[in-house]
Short mmCIF file of C-alpha atoms in Angstrom, two decimals:
data_model
loop_
_atom_site.label_atom_id
_atom_site.label_comp_id
_atom_site.label_asym_id
_atom_site.label_seq_id
_atom_site.Cartn_x
_atom_site.Cartn_y
_atom_site.Cartn_z
CA UNK A 169 -170.73 -48.33 -4.46
CA UNK A 170 -169.98 -50.57 -1.58
CA UNK A 171 -166.44 -50.58 -0.85
CA UNK A 172 -164.43 -53.80 0.68
CA UNK A 173 -160.83 -53.89 1.57
CA UNK A 174 -159.27 -57.21 2.23
CA UNK A 175 -156.07 -56.92 4.22
CA UNK A 176 -153.55 -59.76 3.55
CA UNK A 177 -151.17 -60.79 6.37
CA UNK A 178 -149.07 -63.40 6.13
CA UNK A 179 -145.83 -64.33 7.96
CA UNK A 180 -144.68 -67.53 9.58
CA UNK A 181 -146.56 -68.15 12.81
CA UNK A 182 -145.87 -67.15 16.27
CA UNK A 183 -143.54 -70.47 17.52
CA UNK A 184 -141.09 -69.90 19.96
CA UNK A 185 -137.93 -69.20 18.37
CA UNK A 186 -139.44 -67.71 15.32
CA UNK A 187 -138.94 -64.08 14.68
CA UNK A 188 -142.30 -61.93 15.43
CA UNK A 189 -143.89 -61.59 12.06
CA UNK A 190 -143.51 -58.11 10.42
CA UNK A 191 -147.01 -57.09 10.71
CA UNK A 192 -146.69 -57.33 14.56
CA UNK A 193 -143.78 -55.26 15.18
CA UNK A 194 -144.44 -52.11 16.81
CA UNK A 195 -143.69 -48.76 15.27
CA UNK A 196 -144.01 -46.30 17.77
CA UNK A 197 -145.71 -48.72 20.21
CA UNK A 198 -148.49 -49.71 17.45
CA UNK A 199 -148.25 -52.88 15.29
CA UNK A 200 -147.53 -52.09 11.75
CA UNK A 201 -150.79 -54.11 10.80
CA UNK A 202 -153.27 -52.28 13.23
CA UNK A 203 -151.67 -49.06 11.40
CA UNK A 204 -152.42 -50.33 8.23
CA UNK A 205 -156.14 -51.09 8.90
CA UNK A 206 -156.51 -47.80 10.46
CA UNK A 207 -155.62 -46.12 7.34
CA UNK A 208 -158.34 -47.91 5.42
CA UNK A 209 -160.83 -46.89 8.54
CA UNK A 210 -159.62 -43.18 8.68
CA UNK A 211 -160.21 -42.86 4.77
CA UNK A 212 -163.74 -44.25 5.02
CA UNK A 213 -165.01 -45.76 8.18
CA UNK A 214 -168.13 -47.16 6.33
CA UNK A 215 -165.84 -49.19 4.04
CA UNK A 216 -165.75 -53.06 4.88
CA UNK A 217 -162.74 -54.13 6.15
CA UNK A 218 -161.76 -57.78 6.10
CA UNK A 219 -158.39 -59.39 7.12
CA UNK A 220 -156.98 -62.58 6.31
CA UNK A 221 -154.34 -63.82 9.20
CA UNK A 222 -152.97 -67.07 9.85
CA UNK A 223 -155.15 -68.93 12.12
CA UNK A 224 -152.16 -69.58 14.75
CA UNK A 225 -151.99 -65.39 14.88
CA UNK A 226 -155.71 -64.78 15.58
CA UNK A 227 -155.93 -64.96 19.25
CA UNK A 228 -152.73 -62.69 19.52
CA UNK A 229 -154.27 -60.26 17.02
CA UNK A 230 -157.59 -60.11 19.11
CA UNK A 231 -155.43 -59.53 22.44
CA UNK A 232 -153.46 -56.84 20.53
CA UNK A 233 -156.91 -55.02 19.14
CA UNK A 234 -158.34 -55.03 22.84
CA UNK A 235 -155.13 -53.96 24.70
CA UNK A 236 -154.34 -51.06 22.05
CA UNK A 237 -158.06 -50.27 21.38
CA UNK A 238 -157.89 -50.78 17.69
CA UNK A 239 -160.26 -48.18 15.96
CA UNK A 240 -160.95 -49.95 12.91
CA UNK A 241 -163.78 -52.54 12.75
CA UNK A 242 -162.92 -55.20 10.66
CA UNK A 243 -163.60 -58.96 10.48
CA UNK A 244 -160.86 -61.92 9.97
CA UNK A 245 -160.77 -64.83 8.03
CA UNK A 246 -158.22 -67.92 8.05
CA UNK A 247 -155.24 -67.03 6.15
CA UNK A 248 -154.38 -69.68 3.62
CA UNK A 249 -150.99 -71.42 2.85
CA UNK A 250 -150.22 -68.80 0.01
CA UNK A 251 -151.12 -65.44 -0.56
CA UNK A 252 -153.69 -66.66 -3.58
CA UNK A 253 -155.69 -68.78 -0.90
CA UNK A 254 -155.95 -65.97 1.80
CA UNK A 255 -157.10 -63.65 -0.60
CA UNK A 256 -159.68 -66.33 -2.01
CA UNK A 257 -160.86 -67.08 1.80
CA UNK A 258 -161.45 -62.95 2.41
CA UNK A 259 -163.38 -62.94 -1.03
CA UNK A 260 -165.86 -65.49 0.45
CA UNK A 261 -166.81 -62.64 2.95
CA UNK A 262 -167.97 -60.13 -0.12
CA UNK A 263 -171.46 -60.66 -0.22
CA UNK A 264 -172.58 -57.64 -2.22
CA UNK A 265 -171.44 -56.02 -6.14
CA UNK A 266 -168.87 -52.94 -5.45
CA UNK A 267 -165.24 -52.36 -5.43
CA UNK A 268 -162.49 -54.50 -3.72
CA UNK A 269 -159.40 -53.34 -2.83
CA UNK A 270 -156.40 -55.52 -1.63
CA UNK A 271 -153.85 -54.53 0.25
CA UNK A 272 -150.61 -55.97 2.09
CA UNK A 273 -150.98 -55.67 5.80
CA UNK A 274 -147.45 -54.33 5.84
CA UNK A 275 -147.97 -51.21 4.16
CA UNK A 276 -148.93 -49.08 7.18
CA UNK A 277 -148.18 -45.50 5.29
CA UNK A 278 -151.26 -45.90 2.63
CA UNK A 279 -152.44 -42.39 2.24
CA UNK A 280 -156.41 -41.80 1.86
CA UNK A 281 -155.12 -39.90 -1.26
CA UNK A 282 -153.73 -43.23 -2.91
CA UNK A 283 -156.61 -45.34 -1.68
CA UNK A 284 -159.36 -42.89 -3.25
CA UNK A 285 -157.34 -42.53 -6.31
CA UNK A 286 -157.21 -46.27 -7.11
CA UNK A 287 -161.02 -46.77 -5.93
CA UNK A 288 -161.64 -44.08 -8.69
CA UNK A 289 -159.56 -45.53 -11.59
CA UNK A 290 -161.45 -48.92 -10.66
CA UNK A 291 -164.64 -47.52 -10.92
CA UNK A 292 -164.06 -45.92 -14.15
CA UNK A 293 -162.06 -48.80 -15.79
CA UNK A 294 -162.55 -52.07 -13.53
CA UNK A 295 -158.90 -52.43 -12.32
CA UNK A 296 -156.53 -50.23 -11.10
CA UNK A 297 -153.00 -50.71 -9.44
CA UNK A 298 -150.57 -47.92 -8.18
CA UNK A 299 -146.88 -48.16 -10.08
CA UNK A 300 -143.80 -46.20 -9.39
CA UNK A 301 -141.20 -46.04 -11.85
CA UNK A 302 -137.84 -47.78 -11.11
CA UNK A 303 -134.97 -46.26 -9.55
CA UNK A 304 -132.27 -49.13 -10.06
CA UNK A 305 -130.91 -50.53 -13.15
CA UNK A 306 -132.45 -53.93 -13.80
CA UNK A 307 -130.88 -57.04 -14.91
CA UNK A 308 -132.48 -60.60 -16.07
CA UNK A 309 -130.72 -63.53 -14.73
CA UNK A 310 -129.63 -65.97 -17.46
CA UNK A 311 -127.87 -68.87 -15.62
CA UNK A 312 -124.48 -69.77 -14.67
CA UNK A 313 -123.89 -66.47 -12.58
CA UNK A 314 -124.36 -64.45 -15.51
CA UNK A 315 -127.38 -61.80 -16.60
CA UNK A 316 -128.42 -59.66 -19.21
CA UNK A 317 -129.73 -55.80 -18.91
CA UNK A 318 -133.16 -54.57 -19.36
CA UNK A 319 -133.87 -51.21 -20.13
CA UNK A 320 -135.65 -49.84 -16.90
CA UNK A 321 -138.05 -47.38 -18.42
CA UNK A 322 -140.19 -50.09 -19.57
CA UNK A 323 -140.67 -51.54 -16.08
CA UNK A 324 -142.68 -50.23 -13.21
CA UNK A 325 -142.62 -51.28 -9.39
CA UNK A 326 -146.25 -51.98 -8.68
CA UNK A 327 -147.74 -51.33 -4.94
CA UNK A 328 -151.29 -51.87 -3.32
CA UNK A 329 -154.35 -51.14 -2.76
CA UNK A 330 -154.87 -52.76 -6.03
CA UNK A 331 -158.69 -52.20 -6.64
CA UNK A 332 -161.31 -54.41 -8.72
CA UNK A 333 -164.73 -54.41 -9.32
CA UNK A 334 -165.81 -57.40 -7.26
CA UNK A 335 -167.28 -59.26 -10.00
CA UNK A 336 -163.74 -59.40 -11.50
CA UNK A 337 -162.03 -60.39 -8.51
CA UNK A 338 -164.48 -63.31 -7.52
CA UNK A 339 -164.30 -64.91 -11.07
CA UNK A 340 -160.37 -64.25 -10.99
CA UNK A 341 -160.19 -66.17 -7.90
CA UNK A 342 -162.09 -69.18 -9.15
CA UNK A 343 -159.37 -70.18 -11.37
CA UNK A 344 -156.58 -72.64 -10.59
CA UNK A 345 -153.62 -71.16 -8.90
CA UNK A 346 -150.68 -70.25 -11.22
CA UNK A 347 -147.21 -69.49 -10.72
CA UNK A 348 -147.10 -66.29 -12.98
CA UNK A 349 -149.79 -65.14 -10.29
CA UNK A 350 -147.16 -62.21 -8.51
CA UNK A 351 -150.34 -60.12 -7.62
CA UNK A 352 -153.99 -59.54 -7.64
CA UNK A 353 -153.60 -57.79 -10.67
CA UNK A 354 -151.96 -60.73 -12.30
CA UNK A 355 -154.81 -63.03 -11.18
CA UNK A 356 -157.18 -60.68 -12.92
CA UNK A 357 -155.72 -60.02 -15.99
CA UNK A 358 -155.60 -63.85 -16.37
CA UNK A 359 -159.10 -63.52 -17.30
CA UNK A 360 -158.52 -60.46 -20.06
CA UNK A 361 -159.28 -57.82 -18.12
CA UNK A 362 -156.92 -54.92 -18.91
CA UNK A 363 -155.18 -53.35 -15.55
CA UNK A 364 -155.12 -49.31 -15.45
CA UNK A 365 -152.81 -47.67 -13.17
CA UNK A 366 -152.59 -44.61 -10.91
CA UNK A 367 -149.42 -42.84 -9.69
CA UNK A 368 -147.77 -44.72 -6.53
CA UNK A 369 -146.19 -43.17 -3.64
CA UNK A 370 -142.74 -43.61 -2.69
CA UNK A 371 -143.78 -43.37 0.94
CA UNK A 372 -146.24 -46.23 0.69
CA UNK A 373 -143.39 -48.90 1.38
CA UNK A 374 -143.68 -52.68 1.96
CA UNK A 375 -142.12 -53.49 5.27
CA UNK A 376 -140.18 -56.43 4.12
CA UNK A 377 -136.78 -56.09 5.16
CA UNK A 378 -135.08 -55.01 8.47
CA UNK A 379 -133.87 -51.92 6.68
CA UNK A 380 -137.64 -51.17 5.93
CA UNK A 381 -138.26 -50.85 9.75
CA UNK A 382 -135.61 -48.10 9.99
CA UNK A 383 -137.41 -46.45 7.18
CA UNK A 384 -140.79 -46.70 8.58
CA UNK A 385 -139.65 -45.21 11.86
CA UNK A 386 -138.04 -42.31 10.25
CA UNK A 387 -141.11 -41.82 8.08
CA UNK A 388 -143.14 -41.58 11.22
CA UNK A 389 -141.03 -39.05 12.70
CA UNK A 390 -141.12 -36.91 9.23
CA UNK A 391 -144.91 -36.84 8.11
CA UNK A 392 -145.38 -35.60 4.75
CA UNK B 260 -103.17 -55.61 -9.68
CA UNK B 261 -103.50 -51.79 -9.90
CA UNK B 262 -106.78 -50.67 -8.46
CA UNK B 263 -108.69 -47.93 -9.90
CA UNK B 264 -112.22 -46.55 -8.53
CA UNK B 265 -114.10 -43.88 -10.53
CA UNK B 266 -116.58 -42.09 -8.73
CA UNK B 267 -119.28 -40.26 -10.99
CA UNK B 268 -121.14 -37.29 -9.28
CA UNK B 269 -124.10 -35.93 -11.91
CA UNK B 270 -126.83 -33.71 -10.83
CA UNK B 271 -127.69 -30.08 -12.44
CA UNK B 272 -125.03 -27.45 -10.94
CA UNK B 273 -125.37 -24.90 -8.39
CA UNK B 274 -127.51 -22.38 -9.72
CA UNK B 275 -129.49 -19.66 -8.23
CA UNK B 276 -133.08 -21.18 -7.50
CA UNK B 277 -131.99 -24.70 -7.92
CA UNK B 278 -131.72 -27.59 -5.36
CA UNK B 279 -128.41 -28.66 -3.97
CA UNK B 280 -127.18 -31.58 -6.07
CA UNK B 281 -127.95 -34.94 -3.99
CA UNK B 282 -124.33 -35.39 -3.62
CA UNK B 283 -123.43 -32.60 -1.78
CA UNK B 284 -126.46 -32.98 0.67
CA UNK B 285 -124.80 -33.45 4.36
CA UNK B 286 -125.10 -36.71 6.15
CA UNK B 287 -124.60 -35.63 9.89
CA UNK B 288 -122.72 -32.77 8.64
CA UNK B 289 -120.54 -34.73 6.02
CA UNK B 290 -121.66 -34.31 2.08
CA UNK B 291 -122.66 -37.54 0.72
CA UNK B 292 -120.05 -37.50 -2.01
CA UNK B 293 -117.35 -36.96 0.41
CA UNK B 294 -118.44 -40.24 2.53
CA UNK B 295 -118.67 -42.10 -0.74
CA UNK B 296 -114.93 -41.32 -1.36
CA UNK B 297 -114.16 -42.12 2.03
CA UNK B 298 -115.26 -45.38 1.96
CA UNK B 299 -112.78 -46.23 -1.13
CA UNK B 300 -109.96 -44.66 0.94
CA UNK B 301 -110.95 -46.51 3.99
CA UNK B 302 -111.27 -49.64 1.77
CA UNK B 303 -107.69 -49.22 0.51
CA UNK B 304 -105.94 -45.82 0.65
CA UNK B 305 -103.74 -47.17 -2.40
CA UNK B 306 -106.18 -47.30 -4.71
CA UNK B 307 -106.56 -44.61 -7.31
CA UNK B 308 -109.61 -42.70 -6.83
CA UNK B 309 -110.97 -40.35 -9.64
CA UNK B 310 -114.01 -38.12 -9.55
CA UNK B 311 -115.85 -37.01 -12.43
CA UNK B 312 -117.86 -33.65 -11.31
CA UNK B 313 -119.56 -31.34 -13.58
CA UNK B 314 -117.22 -28.32 -14.09
CA UNK B 315 -119.61 -25.56 -12.45
CA UNK B 316 -119.23 -27.71 -9.12
CA UNK B 317 -115.51 -28.02 -9.06
CA UNK B 318 -114.82 -24.86 -6.97
CA UNK B 319 -117.56 -25.55 -4.60
CA UNK B 320 -116.17 -29.04 -4.02
CA UNK B 321 -112.46 -27.99 -3.29
CA UNK B 322 -113.67 -25.81 -1.08
CA UNK B 323 -115.76 -28.68 0.94
CA UNK B 324 -112.55 -30.41 0.55
CA UNK B 325 -110.31 -28.05 2.36
CA UNK B 326 -113.26 -26.79 4.82
CA UNK B 327 -114.34 -30.41 5.95
CA UNK B 328 -110.29 -31.92 5.49
CA UNK B 329 -111.47 -34.62 3.26
CA UNK B 330 -109.06 -37.83 4.09
CA UNK B 331 -109.58 -39.38 0.45
CA UNK B 332 -107.20 -38.37 -1.86
CA UNK B 333 -108.27 -37.95 -5.46
CA UNK B 334 -108.10 -36.69 -8.59
CA UNK B 335 -111.03 -34.90 -10.43
CA UNK B 336 -112.03 -34.71 -14.15
CA UNK B 337 -114.92 -32.71 -15.86
CA UNK B 338 -118.07 -34.50 -16.14
CA UNK B 339 -120.08 -34.58 -19.10
CA UNK B 340 -123.48 -34.10 -20.54
CA UNK B 341 -124.01 -37.96 -19.95
CA UNK B 342 -123.08 -40.45 -17.33
CA UNK B 343 -121.59 -42.43 -20.20
CA UNK B 344 -119.32 -39.13 -21.04
CA UNK B 345 -118.40 -38.80 -17.37
CA UNK B 346 -117.01 -42.42 -17.06
CA UNK B 347 -115.37 -41.69 -20.36
CA UNK B 348 -113.39 -38.78 -19.47
CA UNK B 349 -112.46 -40.62 -16.11
CA UNK B 350 -111.38 -43.51 -17.92
CA UNK B 351 -108.46 -41.09 -19.73
CA UNK B 352 -106.99 -41.04 -16.24
CA UNK B 353 -106.44 -44.67 -16.12
CA UNK B 354 -102.96 -45.12 -17.57
CA UNK B 355 -101.97 -48.61 -16.45
CA UNK B 356 -103.72 -52.13 -16.71
CA UNK B 357 -105.55 -53.22 -13.81
CA UNK B 358 -109.23 -53.45 -12.45
CA UNK B 359 -111.29 -50.33 -12.62
CA UNK B 360 -114.55 -50.10 -10.38
CA UNK B 361 -117.39 -47.30 -11.61
CA UNK B 362 -119.46 -46.09 -8.82
CA UNK B 363 -122.53 -43.85 -8.11
CA UNK B 364 -121.18 -40.75 -5.88
CA UNK B 365 -124.39 -40.96 -3.91
CA UNK B 366 -124.17 -44.45 -2.90
CA UNK B 367 -122.22 -43.46 0.67
CA UNK B 368 -122.92 -46.79 2.68
CA UNK B 369 -120.89 -49.16 0.27
CA UNK B 370 -118.66 -50.95 2.73
CA UNK B 371 -115.26 -52.52 2.31
CA UNK B 372 -116.64 -56.02 2.18
CA UNK B 373 -118.83 -55.38 -0.76
CA UNK B 374 -116.20 -53.38 -2.55
CA UNK B 375 -113.79 -56.45 -2.03
CA UNK B 376 -115.98 -59.12 -3.28
CA UNK B 377 -116.62 -57.07 -6.40
CA UNK B 378 -112.86 -56.80 -7.35
CA UNK B 379 -112.20 -60.37 -6.67
CA UNK B 380 -114.95 -61.63 -8.67
CA UNK B 381 -113.57 -58.83 -11.48
CA UNK B 382 -110.13 -60.30 -11.18
CA UNK B 383 -111.27 -63.90 -11.86
CA UNK B 384 -113.84 -63.30 -14.58
CA UNK B 385 -113.36 -59.93 -15.79
CA UNK B 386 -116.67 -57.93 -14.63
CA UNK B 387 -118.70 -58.17 -11.85
CA UNK B 388 -121.46 -56.47 -10.38
CA UNK B 389 -123.68 -56.11 -7.15
CA UNK B 390 -127.38 -57.65 -7.51
CA UNK B 391 -130.05 -57.73 -5.31
CA UNK B 392 -133.50 -59.62 -5.67
CA UNK B 393 -136.40 -57.50 -6.39
CA UNK B 394 -138.85 -56.61 -3.22
CA UNK B 395 -141.59 -55.44 -5.46
CA UNK B 396 -143.67 -57.07 -8.16
CA UNK B 397 -143.15 -55.77 -11.67
CA UNK B 398 -145.19 -54.72 -14.43
CA UNK B 399 -144.04 -53.65 -17.97
CA UNK B 400 -146.04 -50.53 -19.53
CA UNK B 401 -147.47 -51.46 -22.98
CA UNK B 402 -149.35 -48.08 -23.91
CA UNK B 403 -152.66 -46.63 -23.19
CA UNK B 404 -152.15 -46.70 -19.29
CA UNK B 405 -151.83 -50.47 -19.49
CA UNK B 406 -149.60 -52.62 -18.34
CA UNK B 407 -148.68 -56.44 -17.98
CA UNK B 408 -147.00 -58.41 -15.20
CA UNK B 409 -143.37 -59.79 -15.27
CA UNK B 410 -142.10 -62.81 -12.86
CA UNK B 411 -139.78 -60.95 -10.80
CA UNK B 412 -137.87 -63.99 -9.80
CA UNK B 413 -136.18 -63.44 -13.14
CA UNK B 414 -135.39 -59.74 -12.41
CA UNK B 415 -132.32 -58.12 -10.14
CA UNK B 416 -131.92 -54.65 -9.22
CA UNK B 417 -128.36 -53.35 -9.96
CA UNK B 418 -126.01 -51.56 -7.72
CA UNK B 419 -122.53 -50.27 -7.70
CA UNK B 420 -119.43 -50.46 -7.54
CA UNK B 421 -119.26 -52.33 -10.95
CA UNK B 422 -115.87 -53.73 -11.51
CA UNK B 423 -114.15 -54.61 -15.00
CA UNK B 424 -110.60 -55.41 -16.26
CA UNK B 425 -109.20 -52.09 -17.22
CA UNK B 426 -108.93 -53.48 -21.09
CA UNK B 427 -112.59 -53.96 -21.40
CA UNK B 428 -114.03 -50.65 -19.87
CA UNK B 429 -111.29 -48.69 -21.87
CA UNK B 430 -112.35 -50.47 -25.43
CA UNK B 431 -116.33 -50.51 -24.02
CA UNK B 432 -116.21 -46.80 -23.74
CA UNK B 433 -114.63 -46.42 -27.21
CA UNK B 434 -118.10 -47.37 -28.73
CA UNK B 435 -120.62 -44.86 -29.63
CA UNK B 436 -123.15 -44.30 -27.17
CA UNK B 437 -126.55 -46.24 -27.55
CA UNK B 438 -129.71 -45.73 -25.62
CA UNK B 439 -129.63 -49.55 -23.99
CA UNK B 440 -126.49 -48.57 -22.05
CA UNK B 441 -127.99 -47.97 -18.58
CA UNK B 442 -125.17 -48.84 -16.60
CA UNK B 443 -121.55 -49.82 -16.93
CA UNK B 444 -122.08 -53.51 -17.35
CA UNK B 445 -124.27 -52.93 -20.13
CA UNK B 446 -121.64 -50.56 -22.13
CA UNK B 447 -119.07 -53.75 -21.30
CA UNK B 448 -121.21 -56.31 -22.48
CA UNK B 449 -122.15 -54.91 -25.77
CA UNK B 450 -118.30 -56.26 -26.33
CA UNK B 451 -119.58 -59.81 -25.62
CA UNK B 452 -118.04 -60.04 -22.15
CA UNK B 453 -120.17 -61.73 -19.95
CA UNK B 454 -121.35 -60.04 -16.81
CA UNK B 455 -120.55 -62.01 -13.40
CA UNK B 456 -122.50 -61.00 -9.92
CA UNK B 457 -121.87 -60.56 -6.34
CA UNK B 458 -124.60 -60.71 -3.71
CA UNK B 459 -125.44 -56.91 -3.26
CA UNK B 460 -125.81 -55.08 -0.22
CA UNK B 461 -129.45 -53.46 1.09
CA UNK B 462 -127.68 -50.86 2.84
CA UNK B 463 -125.88 -49.59 -0.14
CA UNK B 464 -128.67 -47.15 -1.15
CA UNK B 465 -128.69 -44.80 -4.37
CA UNK B 466 -129.41 -41.33 -2.61
CA UNK B 467 -132.18 -40.47 -5.60
CA UNK B 468 -135.43 -39.21 -3.65
CA UNK B 469 -136.27 -37.37 -0.81
CA UNK B 470 -137.29 -40.53 1.02
CA UNK B 471 -133.72 -41.89 0.56
CA UNK B 472 -132.19 -39.20 2.46
CA UNK B 473 -134.44 -39.86 5.69
CA UNK B 474 -133.06 -43.69 5.11
CA UNK B 475 -129.87 -42.52 5.03
CA UNK B 476 -129.93 -40.57 8.19
CA UNK B 477 -131.45 -43.76 9.77
CA UNK B 478 -128.58 -45.82 8.59
CA UNK B 479 -126.19 -43.68 9.80
CA UNK B 480 -127.77 -43.63 13.26
CA UNK B 481 -127.97 -47.57 13.13
CA UNK B 482 -124.35 -48.82 11.77
CA UNK B 483 -124.80 -52.88 11.01
#
């Protein structure tokens, strides 16, 4: 079955005085986003990689790919104003039926084993996401500075890649955007498709906060 | 107002063939638990520190304190079979009215600023916990390998220290144990007390997984 991978890179542009978007931060000399793409290339060099990137970052990205000799062949499409729109734009390049992964550009520690597990589960059941048990206790905010407790055993943290049969994902992204769409699984299940899970990987971190970059460097120096 | 700090250290004993409990792992030569205690001592040397520790770990801990010259004066009490029982045991040493913090022994990066903020909020409002917005998307498991999405904006991760007026905490821990007690705040609010919040700190990590130890070492090498 044909395998597509949509990599979504967001972040605020590259204007003066702004921070460099997280996907361009160097990890041991190689940008986070390039590492992420290369994880998928190393998993399956025949997979069709499509990168959704803000238009204003395109020239900078092409320069990085040339200078650092990015080995992961990929196509780019213009990112949208929202993650939802970026995925919809990338989906326009999915021409054949198959399986489609959506992955955060800032998760550069995804393993071939996790990617393969998600694709296999999606092939069997149509939709698969990696889930991890919560480590922290959780509370729900209820206004006025107050909150109430939740039983964390019922809750799981969701990672990417999230993998779907292409017909589900294409149909899902024809829906109007809705505030409850927090990730691709939530868009697909609005069609009534059940979301299956595979065991997530704690090393598959999302580089969001400055602290995550510290952890990323430590992970690079301590391969599992 | 008199200030107490109850530090809870759990983990499986020190028997042959078992892993060393996380609280004894060395961070740059100093055990996690000793660093945690010293954070509170450095915040307020007059605070009354009480450590709940499994009985079988007591001799080992005393040896560590002697050898490494732990500067945080503290009393120890026997830990119970559950965290709930450990806190109840430590509370028996809280003889005067005041404010009582409960803190995880494996959170050695708590800052004086966060401790002080929690105590101040608890002095004003009776009960205060540090909360952080969720980074990950969340799903709720619904059985048969399926799950449903949740709006993460309503959910917060809870850290420690959790600080309470002593009369609330003492009364709370006279209740029978209940499965919904996931942290001290949940025990106190079963009395009907509202839980207030302060902004948590991403560096205030809980050392739970092997990955956390990598991050802890990186944090030590990169003070904020």
